[in-house]
Amino acid sequence: QKEVEQNSGPLSVPEGAIASLNCTYSDRVSQSFFWYRQYSGKSPELIMSIYSNGDKEDGRFTAQLNKASQYVSLLIRDSQPSDSATYLCAVRNTGGFKTIFGAGTRLFVKA
Amino acid sequence: DARVTQTPRHKVTEMGQEVTMRCQPILGHNTVFWYRQTMMQGLELLAYFRNRAPLDDSGMPKDRFSAEMPDATLATLKIQPSEPRDSAVYFCASGHYLGRMNTEAFFGQGTRLTVV
C-alpha cells in the first residue's frame, strides 16, 4: 500500500461545476496535509494546507480533513478551464518534516 | 524574490556519465528535499536534509546516487554512473522547520534529465 493514494483520473468536469479530489494516507499519526497544483511542465505550487479535522476554505477552494478515516479532500467550486492541472496531495509526518506526495489526480475543466 | 533555484534546467547525457544537479534553497530555510518525478511513479522523495544534515535518504538508490549540502546555500544531487532509467524531472524544494512553526515546501523549477 502506498503511503498516499489518489485516483489518477483524469477527472473531467464542466466549467462552473464543483470538482472533488480525494486522497487517503496510511500513516495514522500524520499531522499536516497539503494540496499542490502542478501545471504541465511546471513545478508544484501550494494551494491549500490543513492541519485539523474539518473544513478550511480559501476562495473557491475548500480542503476537508478527516483524521479518523485518514482522508483528505479538495473541493474546487465554480471550476474554470485554468484549473485544469494535476493536483497533488501531500502528507507530512509527525516529529519531522518528511513530506510524501501522492501520484496526483489530473483534472480537466471543459469550457 | 525568494525562490528555490535549480541548475541546470535541462541535461542530456550519455549512459555511464556523471550528472550533478544543484539547488540553492530559499535563504533562511533549514530543510531541503530532493524529489524525482516520472509519469509512472509520480513524485518520489529521494532524500532530505535539515540544517545541512541528511535526515532520510532511504528513497535514493545508494549505489549510484549521492546527495550533499556543502553549505547552507547549496545542495547537490549526483548520479554516477547514470542510466536511462534515471531519466526524470528532479525537483529540489526547501522549507523551514522549527518545532511547531514551519512552512510548506517551496519547489524549484526542476532539472529535466535525459540519459540516452
CSV table of C-alpha atoms in Angstrom, one decimal:
chain,number,residue,atom,x,y,z
A,1,GLN,CA,0.0,0.0,0.0
A,2,LYS,CA,1.3,3.4,-0.9
A,3,GLU,CA,1.7,5.9,1.8
A,4,VAL,CA,-0.5,8.5,0.0
A,5,GLU,CA,-3.1,7.4,-2.6
A,6,GLN,CA,-5.0,9.4,-5.1
A,7,ASN,CA,-7.2,8.5,-8.0
A,8,SER,CA,-5.1,9.3,-11.0
A,9,GLY,CA,-8.0,10.4,-13.1
A,10,PRO,CA,-8.5,12.1,-15.4
A,11,LEU,CA,-11.4,13.8,-13.7
A,12,SER,CA,-13.4,15.9,-16.2
A,13,VAL,CA,-15.9,18.5,-15.1
A,14,PRO,CA,-17.7,21.2,-17.0
A,15,GLU,CA,-16.9,24.8,-16.4
A,16,GLY,CA,-18.7,26.2,-13.4
A,17,ALA,CA,-19.1,22.8,-11.7
A,18,ILE,CA,-17.6,21.6,-8.4
A,19,ALA,CA,-14.5,19.4,-8.8
A,20,SER,CA,-13.9,17.0,-5.9
A,21,LEU,CA,-10.5,15.5,-5.4
A,22,ASN,CA,-9.8,12.8,-2.9
A,23,CYS,CA,-6.7,11.4,-1.0
A,24,THR,CA,-6.1,8.7,1.6
A,25,TYR,CA,-3.0,8.2,3.6
A,26,SER,CA,-1.6,5.3,5.6
A,27,ASP,CA,0.3,6.9,8.5
A,28,ARG,CA,-2.3,7.4,11.2
A,29,VAL,CA,-0.1,9.9,13.1
A,30,SER,CA,0.4,12.3,10.1
A,31,GLN,CA,-0.2,15.8,11.2
A,32,SER,CA,0.0,18.2,8.2
A,33,PHE,CA,-1.7,17.9,4.9
A,34,PHE,CA,-1.3,19.9,1.7
A,35,TRP,CA,-2.7,20.3,-1.8
A,36,TYR,CA,-0.4,21.3,-4.5
A,37,ARG,CA,-1.3,22.2,-8.1
A,38,GLN,CA,1.0,21.3,-11.0
A,39,TYR,CA,0.6,22.6,-14.5
A,40,SER,CA,2.1,20.6,-17.3
A,41,GLY,CA,5.9,21.2,-17.4
A,42,LYS,CA,5.9,23.3,-14.3
A,43,SER,CA,6.8,22.7,-10.7
A,44,PRO,CA,4.2,22.0,-7.9
A,45,GLU,CA,2.8,25.1,-6.1
A,46,LEU,CA,0.9,25.0,-2.8
A,47,ILE,CA,-2.7,25.9,-2.9
A,48,MET,CA,-4.0,24.7,0.4
A,49,SER,CA,-2.8,23.4,3.7
A,50,ILE,CA,-4.9,21.9,6.5
A,51,TYR,CA,-3.8,20.7,10.0
A,52,SER,CA,-7.0,19.9,11.9
A,53,ASN,CA,-10.2,18.0,11.3
A,54,GLY,CA,-12.9,19.8,9.4
A,55,ASP,CA,-13.1,22.2,6.5
A,56,LYS,CA,-10.8,25.0,5.5
A,57,GLU,CA,-11.9,27.4,2.9
A,58,ASP,CA,-9.8,29.8,0.7
A,59,GLY,CA,-11.7,31.5,-2.1
A,60,ARG,CA,-13.0,28.8,-4.5
A,61,PHE,CA,-11.0,26.1,-2.7
A,62,THR,CA,-12.1,24.0,0.3
A,63,ALA,CA,-9.9,21.4,1.9
A,64,GLN,CA,-11.5,18.8,4.1
A,65,LEU,CA,-9.7,16.6,6.6
A,66,ASN,CA,-10.9,13.5,8.5
A,67,LYS,CA,-8.1,12.0,10.5
A,68,ALA,CA,-10.2,9.1,11.8
A,69,SER,CA,-10.8,8.0,8.3
A,70,GLN,CA,-7.3,9.1,7.1
A,71,TYR,CA,-8.9,11.0,4.3
A,72,VAL,CA,-8.3,14.5,2.9
A,73,SER,CA,-10.2,16.1,0.0
A,74,LEU,CA,-10.1,19.2,-2.1
A,75,LEU,CA,-13.2,20.9,-3.5
A,76,ILE,CA,-12.9,23.4,-6.3
A,77,ARG,CA,-16.1,25.5,-6.7
A,78,ASP,CA,-17.0,27.3,-9.9
A,79,SER,CA,-14.3,25.3,-11.8
A,80,GLN,CA,-12.5,27.2,-14.5
A,81,PRO,CA,-10.5,26.0,-17.5
A,82,SER,CA,-7.5,27.5,-15.8
A,83,ASP,CA,-7.9,25.0,-13.0
A,84,SER,CA,-7.0,22.2,-15.4
A,85,ALA,CA,-3.9,20.7,-13.9
A,86,THR,CA,-2.6,17.8,-11.8
A,87,TYR,CA,-3.5,18.1,-8.1
A,88,LEU,CA,-1.0,16.5,-5.7
A,89,CYS,CA,-1.9,15.5,-2.2
A,90,ALA,CA,1.0,15.7,0.3
A,91,VAL,CA,1.3,14.4,3.8
A,92,ARG,CA,3.8,15.4,6.4
A,93,ASN,CA,4.7,13.1,9.3
A,94,THR,CA,5.0,14.0,12.9
A,95,GLY,CA,8.2,14.8,14.6
A,96,GLY,CA,9.8,15.9,11.4
A,97,PHE,CA,9.4,17.5,8.1
A,98,LYS,CA,9.3,14.4,5.8
A,99,THR,CA,6.7,15.2,3.1
A,100,ILE,CA,5.3,12.4,1.0
A,101,PHE,CA,3.2,13.0,-2.2
A,102,GLY,CA,0.5,11.1,-3.9
A,103,ALA,CA,0.8,10.4,-7.6
A,104,GLY,CA,-1.7,13.2,-8.4
A,105,THR,CA,-5.1,13.5,-10.0
A,106,ARG,CA,-5.4,15.1,-13.4
A,107,LEU,CA,-8.3,17.5,-13.6
A,108,PHE,CA,-9.8,18.7,-16.9
A,109,VAL,CA,-12.3,21.6,-16.8
A,110,LYS,CA,-14.2,21.8,-20.1
A,111,ALA,CA,-15.2,25.2,-21.3
B,1,ASP,CA,12.2,37.5,-4.9
B,2,ALA,CA,12.6,34.4,-2.7
B,3,ARG,CA,12.7,31.2,-4.7
B,4,VAL,CA,14.4,27.9,-5.0
B,5,THR,CA,16.9,27.9,-7.8
B,6,GLN,CA,17.9,24.7,-9.6
B,7,THR,CA,20.6,24.3,-12.3
B,8,PRO,CA,20.8,23.1,-14.9
B,9,ARG,CA,17.2,23.3,-16.1
B,10,HIS,CA,17.8,20.6,-18.8
B,11,LYS,CA,20.5,18.0,-19.1
B,12,VAL,CA,21.0,15.3,-21.7
B,13,THR,CA,23.8,12.9,-21.1
B,14,GLU,CA,25.0,9.5,-22.2
B,15,MET,CA,24.7,6.4,-20.2
B,16,GLY,CA,27.6,6.0,-17.8
B,17,GLN,CA,28.3,9.7,-17.4
B,18,GLU,CA,28.3,11.5,-14.1
B,19,VAL,CA,25.5,14.0,-13.6
B,20,THR,CA,25.4,16.7,-10.9
B,21,MET,CA,22.3,18.8,-10.2
B,22,ARG,CA,22.5,21.8,-8.0
B,23,CYS,CA,19.9,23.6,-5.8
B,24,GLN,CA,20.0,26.9,-4.0
B,25,PRO,CA,17.3,26.8,-1.3
B,26,ILE,CA,15.4,29.9,-0.2
B,27,LEU,CA,17.6,32.0,2.2
B,28,GLY,CA,16.9,31.1,5.8
B,29,HIS,CA,15.2,27.8,5.1
B,30,ASN,CA,16.7,24.9,7.1
B,31,THR,CA,15.2,21.9,5.3
B,32,VAL,CA,15.9,20.8,1.7
B,33,PHE,CA,14.2,18.0,-0.2
B,34,TRP,CA,15.2,16.2,-3.4
B,35,TYR,CA,12.3,14.6,-5.3
B,36,ARG,CA,12.2,12.7,-8.6
B,37,GLN,CA,9.1,12.8,-10.8
B,38,THR,CA,8.2,10.4,-13.5
B,39,MET,CA,4.9,9.6,-15.2
B,40,MET,CA,4.9,6.1,-13.8
B,41,GLN,CA,6.0,6.8,-10.2
B,42,GLY,CA,4.8,10.3,-9.6
B,43,LEU,CA,6.8,12.5,-7.2
B,44,GLU,CA,9.2,10.3,-5.1
B,45,LEU,CA,11.1,11.6,-2.2
B,46,LEU,CA,14.8,10.8,-2.6
B,47,ALA,CA,16.4,12.5,0.3
B,48,TYR,CA,16.0,15.4,2.7
B,49,PHE,CA,18.3,17.5,4.9
B,50,ARG,CA,17.8,19.7,7.9
B,51,ASN,CA,20.5,22.2,8.9
B,52,ARG,CA,22.6,20.5,6.2
B,53,ALA,CA,22.5,17.1,7.9
B,54,PRO,CA,20.9,14.2,6.0
B,55,LEU,CA,17.8,13.0,7.8
B,56,ASP,CA,16.5,10.4,5.4
B,57,ASP,CA,17.9,9.2,2.1
B,58,SER,CA,16.0,5.9,2.1
B,59,GLY,CA,14.4,6.7,-1.2
B,60,MET,CA,17.6,7.1,-3.0
B,61,PRO,CA,19.5,4.2,-4.8
B,62,LYS,CA,22.7,4.3,-2.8
B,63,ASP,CA,24.9,2.6,-5.3
B,64,ARG,CA,24.8,5.4,-7.8
B,65,PHE,CA,23.1,8.4,-6.1
B,66,SER,CA,24.6,10.7,-3.6
B,67,ALA,CA,23.2,13.9,-2.0
B,68,GLU,CA,25.1,16.5,-0.1
B,69,MET,CA,24.9,20.0,1.3
B,70,PRO,CA,28.4,21.6,1.2
B,71,ASP,CA,26.9,24.7,2.8
B,72,ALA,CA,23.6,26.3,3.6
B,73,THR,CA,23.2,27.8,0.2
B,74,LEU,CA,23.9,24.8,-1.9
B,75,ALA,CA,22.5,21.3,-2.2
B,76,THR,CA,23.8,18.8,-4.8
B,77,LEU,CA,22.4,15.5,-6.2
B,78,LYS,CA,24.9,13.4,-8.0
B,79,ILE,CA,24.3,10.3,-10.2
B,80,GLN,CA,27.4,8.2,-11.1
B,81,PRO,CA,27.1,6.3,-13.4
B,82,SER,CA,23.9,7.5,-14.9
B,83,GLU,CA,21.4,5.0,-16.6
B,84,PRO,CA,18.5,5.6,-19.0
B,85,ARG,CA,16.1,4.7,-16.1
B,86,ASP,CA,17.3,7.8,-14.3
B,87,SER,CA,15.6,10.0,-16.9
B,88,ALA,CA,13.1,12.1,-15.0
B,89,VAL,CA,12.5,15.6,-13.6
B,90,TYR,CA,14.4,16.2,-10.4
B,91,PHE,CA,12.9,18.8,-8.1
B,92,CYS,CA,14.5,20.5,-5.2
B,93,ALA,CA,12.3,22.0,-2.5
B,94,SER,CA,13.0,23.9,0.7
B,95,GLY,CA,11.1,24.9,3.8
B,96,HIS,CA,11.7,26.0,7.3
B,97,TYR,CA,11.0,23.7,10.2
B,98,LEU,CA,11.3,24.8,13.8
B,99,GLY,CA,9.2,22.6,16.0
B,100,ARG,CA,5.6,23.7,15.7
B,101,MET,CA,6.4,26.6,13.5
B,102,ASN,CA,7.1,25.5,10.0
B,103,THR,CA,6.5,26.3,6.4
B,104,GLU,CA,5.3,24.3,3.5
B,105,ALA,CA,7.8,23.1,0.9
B,106,PHE,CA,8.6,25.5,-1.9
B,107,PHE,CA,9.7,23.9,-5.2
B,108,GLY,CA,12.4,24.9,-7.6
B,109,GLN,CA,11.7,24.7,-11.4
B,110,GLY,CA,13.3,21.3,-11.7
B,111,THR,CA,16.1,19.7,-13.7
B,112,ARG,CA,14.8,17.6,-16.6
B,113,LEU,CA,17.4,14.8,-17.0
B,114,THR,CA,17.5,12.6,-20.1
B,115,VAL,CA,20.0,9.8,-20.2
B,116,VAL,CA,20.5,8.2,-23.6
